[in-house]
Structure formats: C-alpha cells, structure tokens
PDB file of C-alpha atoms in Angstrom:
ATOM      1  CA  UNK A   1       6.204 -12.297   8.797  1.00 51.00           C
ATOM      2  CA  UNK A   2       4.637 -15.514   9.641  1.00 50.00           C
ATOM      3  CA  UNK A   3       1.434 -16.358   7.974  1.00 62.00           C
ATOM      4  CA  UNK A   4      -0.420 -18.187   5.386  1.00 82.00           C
ATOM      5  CA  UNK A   5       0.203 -18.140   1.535  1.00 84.00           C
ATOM      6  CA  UNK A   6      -3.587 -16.768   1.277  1.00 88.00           C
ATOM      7  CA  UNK A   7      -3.138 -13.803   3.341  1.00 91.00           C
ATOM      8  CA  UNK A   8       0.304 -12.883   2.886  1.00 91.00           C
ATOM      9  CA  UNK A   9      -0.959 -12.225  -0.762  1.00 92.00           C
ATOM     10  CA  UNK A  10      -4.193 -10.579   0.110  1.00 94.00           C
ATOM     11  CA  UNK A  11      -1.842  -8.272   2.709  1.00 95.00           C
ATOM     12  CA  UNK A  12       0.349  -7.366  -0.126  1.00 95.00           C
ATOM     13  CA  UNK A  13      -2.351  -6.438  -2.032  1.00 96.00           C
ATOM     14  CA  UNK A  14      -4.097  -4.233  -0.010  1.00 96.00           C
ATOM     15  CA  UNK A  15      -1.463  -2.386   0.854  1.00 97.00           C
ATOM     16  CA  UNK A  16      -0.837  -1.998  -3.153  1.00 97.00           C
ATOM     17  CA  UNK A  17      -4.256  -0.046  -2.871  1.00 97.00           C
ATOM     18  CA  UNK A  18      -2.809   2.197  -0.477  1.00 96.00           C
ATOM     19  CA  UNK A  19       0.106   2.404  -2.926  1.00 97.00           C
ATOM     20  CA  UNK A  20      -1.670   3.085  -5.918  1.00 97.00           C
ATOM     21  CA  UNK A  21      -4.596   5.896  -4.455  1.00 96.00           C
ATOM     22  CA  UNK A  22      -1.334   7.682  -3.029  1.00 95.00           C
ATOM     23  CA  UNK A  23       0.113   7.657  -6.277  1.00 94.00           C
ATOM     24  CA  UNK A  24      -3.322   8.200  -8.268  1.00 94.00           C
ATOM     25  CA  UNK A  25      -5.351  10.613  -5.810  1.00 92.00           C
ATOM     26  CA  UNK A  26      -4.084  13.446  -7.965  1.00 88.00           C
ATOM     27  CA  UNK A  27      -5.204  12.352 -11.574  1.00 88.00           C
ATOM     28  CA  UNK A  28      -2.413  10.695 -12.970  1.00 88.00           C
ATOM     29  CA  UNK A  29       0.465   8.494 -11.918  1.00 92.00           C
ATOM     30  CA  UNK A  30       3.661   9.797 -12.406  1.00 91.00           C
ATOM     31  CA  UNK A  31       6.419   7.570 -13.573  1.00 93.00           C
ATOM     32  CA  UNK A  32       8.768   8.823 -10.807  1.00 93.00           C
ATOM     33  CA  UNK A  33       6.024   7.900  -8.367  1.00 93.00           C
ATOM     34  CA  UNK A  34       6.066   4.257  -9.520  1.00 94.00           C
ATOM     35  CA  UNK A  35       9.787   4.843  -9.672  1.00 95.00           C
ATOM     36  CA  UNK A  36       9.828   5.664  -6.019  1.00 95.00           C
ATOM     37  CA  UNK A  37       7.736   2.718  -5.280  1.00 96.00           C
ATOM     38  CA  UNK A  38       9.970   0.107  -7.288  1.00 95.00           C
ATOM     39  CA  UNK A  39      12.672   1.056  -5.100  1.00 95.00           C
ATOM     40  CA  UNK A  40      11.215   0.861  -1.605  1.00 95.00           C
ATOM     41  CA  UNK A  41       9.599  -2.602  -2.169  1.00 94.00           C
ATOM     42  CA  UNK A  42      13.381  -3.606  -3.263  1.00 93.00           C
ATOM     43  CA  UNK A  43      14.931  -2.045  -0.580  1.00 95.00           C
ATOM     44  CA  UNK A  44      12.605  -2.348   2.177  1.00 94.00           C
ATOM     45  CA  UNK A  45       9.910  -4.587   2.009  1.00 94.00           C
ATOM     46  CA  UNK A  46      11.719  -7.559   0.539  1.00 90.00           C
ATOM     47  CA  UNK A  47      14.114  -7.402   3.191  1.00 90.00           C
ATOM     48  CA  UNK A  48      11.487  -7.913   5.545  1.00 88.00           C
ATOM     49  CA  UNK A  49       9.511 -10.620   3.456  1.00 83.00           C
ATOM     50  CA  UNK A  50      11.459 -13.179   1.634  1.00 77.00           C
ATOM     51  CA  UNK A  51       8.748 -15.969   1.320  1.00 82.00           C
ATOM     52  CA  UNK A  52       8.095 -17.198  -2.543  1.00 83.00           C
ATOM     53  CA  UNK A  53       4.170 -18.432  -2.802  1.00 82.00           C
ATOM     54  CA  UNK A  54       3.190 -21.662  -4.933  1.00 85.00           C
ATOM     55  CA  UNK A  55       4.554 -20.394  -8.458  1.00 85.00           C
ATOM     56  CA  UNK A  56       8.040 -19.316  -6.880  1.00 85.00           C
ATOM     57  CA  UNK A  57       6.660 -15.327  -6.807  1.00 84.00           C
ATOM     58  CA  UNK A  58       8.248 -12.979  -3.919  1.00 87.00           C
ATOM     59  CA  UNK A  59       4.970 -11.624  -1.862  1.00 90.00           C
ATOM     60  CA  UNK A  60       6.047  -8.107  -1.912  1.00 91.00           C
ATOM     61  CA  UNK A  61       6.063  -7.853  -5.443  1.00 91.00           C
ATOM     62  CA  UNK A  62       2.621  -8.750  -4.965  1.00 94.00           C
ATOM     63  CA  UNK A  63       1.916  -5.248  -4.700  1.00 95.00           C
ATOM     64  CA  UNK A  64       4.075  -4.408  -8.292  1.00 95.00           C
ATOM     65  CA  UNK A  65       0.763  -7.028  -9.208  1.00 94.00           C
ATOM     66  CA  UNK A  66      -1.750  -5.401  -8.166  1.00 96.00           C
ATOM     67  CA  UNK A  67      -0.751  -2.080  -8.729  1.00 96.00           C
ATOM     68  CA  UNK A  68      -0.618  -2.697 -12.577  1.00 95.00           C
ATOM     69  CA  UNK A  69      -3.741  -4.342 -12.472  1.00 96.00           C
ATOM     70  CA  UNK A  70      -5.362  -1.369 -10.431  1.00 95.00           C
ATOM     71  CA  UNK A  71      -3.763   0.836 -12.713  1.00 94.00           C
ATOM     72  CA  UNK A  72      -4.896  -1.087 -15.995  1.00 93.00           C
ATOM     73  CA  UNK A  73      -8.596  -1.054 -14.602  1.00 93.00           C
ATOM     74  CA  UNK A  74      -8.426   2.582 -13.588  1.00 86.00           C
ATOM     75  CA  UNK A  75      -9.781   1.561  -9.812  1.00 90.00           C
ATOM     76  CA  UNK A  76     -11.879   3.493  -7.943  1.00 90.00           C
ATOM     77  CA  UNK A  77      -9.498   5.235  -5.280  1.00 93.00           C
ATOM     78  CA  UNK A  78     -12.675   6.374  -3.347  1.00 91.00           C
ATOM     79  CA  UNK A  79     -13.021   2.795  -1.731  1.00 89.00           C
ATOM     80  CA  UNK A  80      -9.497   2.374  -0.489  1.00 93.00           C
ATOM     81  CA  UNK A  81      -9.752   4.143   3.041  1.00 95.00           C
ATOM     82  CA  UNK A  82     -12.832   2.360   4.280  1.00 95.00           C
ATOM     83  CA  UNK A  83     -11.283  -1.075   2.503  1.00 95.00           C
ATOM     84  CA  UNK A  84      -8.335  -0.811   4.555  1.00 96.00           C
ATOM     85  CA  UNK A  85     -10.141   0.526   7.593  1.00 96.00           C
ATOM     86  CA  UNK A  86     -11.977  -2.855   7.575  1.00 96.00           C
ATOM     87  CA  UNK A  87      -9.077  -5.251   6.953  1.00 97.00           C
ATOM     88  CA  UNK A  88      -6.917  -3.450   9.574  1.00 96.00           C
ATOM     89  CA  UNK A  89      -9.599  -4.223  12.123  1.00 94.00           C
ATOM     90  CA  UNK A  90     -10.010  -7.596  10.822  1.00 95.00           C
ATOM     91  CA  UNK A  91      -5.753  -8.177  10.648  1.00 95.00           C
ATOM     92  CA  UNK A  92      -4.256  -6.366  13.871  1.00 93.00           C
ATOM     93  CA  UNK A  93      -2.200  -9.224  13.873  1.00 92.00           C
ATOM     94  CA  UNK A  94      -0.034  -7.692  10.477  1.00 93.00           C
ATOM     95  CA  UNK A  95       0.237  -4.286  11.136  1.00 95.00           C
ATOM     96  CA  UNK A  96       2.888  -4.268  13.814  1.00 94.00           C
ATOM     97  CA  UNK A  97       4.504  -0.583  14.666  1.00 94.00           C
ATOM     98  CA  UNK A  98       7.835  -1.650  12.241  1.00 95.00           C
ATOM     99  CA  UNK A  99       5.867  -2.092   9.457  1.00 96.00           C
ATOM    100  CA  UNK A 100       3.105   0.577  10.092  1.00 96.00           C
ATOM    101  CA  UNK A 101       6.240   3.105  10.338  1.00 97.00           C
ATOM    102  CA  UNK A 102       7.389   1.310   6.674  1.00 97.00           C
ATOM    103  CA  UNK A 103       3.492   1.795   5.017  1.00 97.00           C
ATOM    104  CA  UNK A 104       3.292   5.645   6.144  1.00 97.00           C
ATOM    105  CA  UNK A 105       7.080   5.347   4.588  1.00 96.00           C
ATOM    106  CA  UNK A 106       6.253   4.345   1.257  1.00 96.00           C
ATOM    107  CA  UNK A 107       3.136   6.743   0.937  1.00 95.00           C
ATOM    108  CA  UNK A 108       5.429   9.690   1.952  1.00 93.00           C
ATOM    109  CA  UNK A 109       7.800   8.865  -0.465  1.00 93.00           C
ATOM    110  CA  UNK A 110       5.312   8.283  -2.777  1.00 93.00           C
ATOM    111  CA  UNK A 111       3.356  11.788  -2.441  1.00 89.00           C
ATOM    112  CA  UNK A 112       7.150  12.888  -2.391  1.00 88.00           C
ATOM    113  CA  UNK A 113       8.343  11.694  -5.888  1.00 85.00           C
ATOM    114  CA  UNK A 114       7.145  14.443  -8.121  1.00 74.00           C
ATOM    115  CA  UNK A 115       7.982  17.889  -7.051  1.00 68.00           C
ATOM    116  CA  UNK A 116       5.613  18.872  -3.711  1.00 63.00           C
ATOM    117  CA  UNK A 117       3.421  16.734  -1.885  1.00 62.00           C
ATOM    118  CA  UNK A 118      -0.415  18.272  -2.812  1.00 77.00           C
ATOM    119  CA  UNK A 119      -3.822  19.170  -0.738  1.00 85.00           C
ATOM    120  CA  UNK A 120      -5.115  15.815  -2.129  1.00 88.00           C
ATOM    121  CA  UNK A 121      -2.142  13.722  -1.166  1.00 88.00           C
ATOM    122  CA  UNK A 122      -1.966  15.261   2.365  1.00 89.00           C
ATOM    123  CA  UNK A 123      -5.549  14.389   2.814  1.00 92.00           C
ATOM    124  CA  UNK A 124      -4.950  11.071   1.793  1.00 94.00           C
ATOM    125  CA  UNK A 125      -2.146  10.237   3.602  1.00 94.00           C
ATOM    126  CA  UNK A 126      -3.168  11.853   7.116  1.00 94.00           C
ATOM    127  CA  UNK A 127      -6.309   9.337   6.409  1.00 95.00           C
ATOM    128  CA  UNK A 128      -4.045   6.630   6.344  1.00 95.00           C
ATOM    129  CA  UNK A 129      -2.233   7.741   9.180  1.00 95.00           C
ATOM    130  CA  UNK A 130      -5.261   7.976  11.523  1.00 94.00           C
ATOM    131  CA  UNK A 131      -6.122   4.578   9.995  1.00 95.00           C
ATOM    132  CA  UNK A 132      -2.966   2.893  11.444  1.00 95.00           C
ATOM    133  CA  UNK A 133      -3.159   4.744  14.515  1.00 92.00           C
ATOM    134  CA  UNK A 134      -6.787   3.758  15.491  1.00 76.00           C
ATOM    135  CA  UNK A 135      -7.620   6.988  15.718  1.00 48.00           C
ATOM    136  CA  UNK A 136     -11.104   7.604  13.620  1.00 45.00           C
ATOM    137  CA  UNK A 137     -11.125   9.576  10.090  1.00 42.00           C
ATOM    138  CA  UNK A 138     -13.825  11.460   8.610  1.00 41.00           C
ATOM    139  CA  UNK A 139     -14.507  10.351   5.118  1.00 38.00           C
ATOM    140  CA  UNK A 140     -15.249  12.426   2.532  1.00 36.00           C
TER     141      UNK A 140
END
C-alpha cells in the first residue's frame, strides 16, 4: 500500500477502532479475542504492509497501538460506525476489495474467538459490512 507515513498510521488506526468495538461491543474483551487479533495482523496484514514509519515501527501493529490505548481509556464504541463511515468516504482510495474482504475477515474472526458470535456482534459487524459496501446503515 502506497501512501504517506501520516495516513498509513491514521488508516491503521481506524481500523483498530473497528477492531476493538468488535471485540468490546459485548462488555468485555476477551483474551482469546485479542488472541485472535494478534494472529491475523501477523499473518495477514503484515504480509500486505511491510513499511516501518520514522521510529522503525511496522504500521500494522499500529492497530496493537491503538487498541491498547482504546482499551486503557475504555473508548466510546458508539462513535466508531459513523467515524469510519466518514473516513471511508474521505479514503476510497485505501479500501480496495482485497483488503475490504481482509477487515470483514478480522471482525469475523474476532466476533468468532469466544464461543458464538452474539446479537450485538452481528449488529455490529453487518454495520460494518454495509459500511464497506456503500450500501447505507441505520444507526442506532
């Protein structure tokens, strides 16, 4: 992915909020959620990003970053579907069908880590879905 320092981090980082409220949107983050996360940034995004920014730090763990820090501050998961909304529209450029297909990936996987996916998760994640697909979302 071809792009500046700048928005390669704030990329990373938003999807890290997509990350997190998938992971969160229940009450409480499950270690085998984070787990689950840990290993598709290894094995997938990093693959597809291997560009260090100015202090030698992989993007993609960008979103290990902010995820902590989200975490840490107990973030409001209530703004992350109209956040994204917004910078999808204002980055078409990034979210190309490859790595659209990888996002809904990780959330899946994510909503998959600890025993069923729930109401809240579903919800959550068809929002996303209808995010990356243009199509429009009611928001609750």
């Amino acid at each position: 992915m071809e792009t500046s320092n700048r928005k390669l981090r704030i990329f990373y980082q938003q999807l890290s909020k997509l990350f997190y409220a998938m992971a969160a949107i229940d009450g409480t983050i499950r270690e085998e959620e984070v787990n689950e996360l840990k290993i598709i940034v290894k094995k997938e995004w990093h693959p597809i990003e291997d560009k260090l920014d100015e202090y030698g730090t992989d993007f993609v763990y960008y979103i290990f970053i902010t995820f902590d820090w989200l975490s840490a501050n107990d973030w409001n998961i209530k703004k992350v579907i109209p956040e994204f909304k917004t910078y999808k529209r204002n980055h078409q450029q990034l979210f190309t069908a490859a790595i659209n297909k990888l996002i809904l990936r990780t959330c899946y996987a994510i909503a998959s880590a600890f025993a069923l996916r729930n109401k809240s998760e579903m919800v959550l994640y068809s929002q996303i879905v209808a995010v990356l697909s243009d199509h429009p979302t009611e928001m609750k």
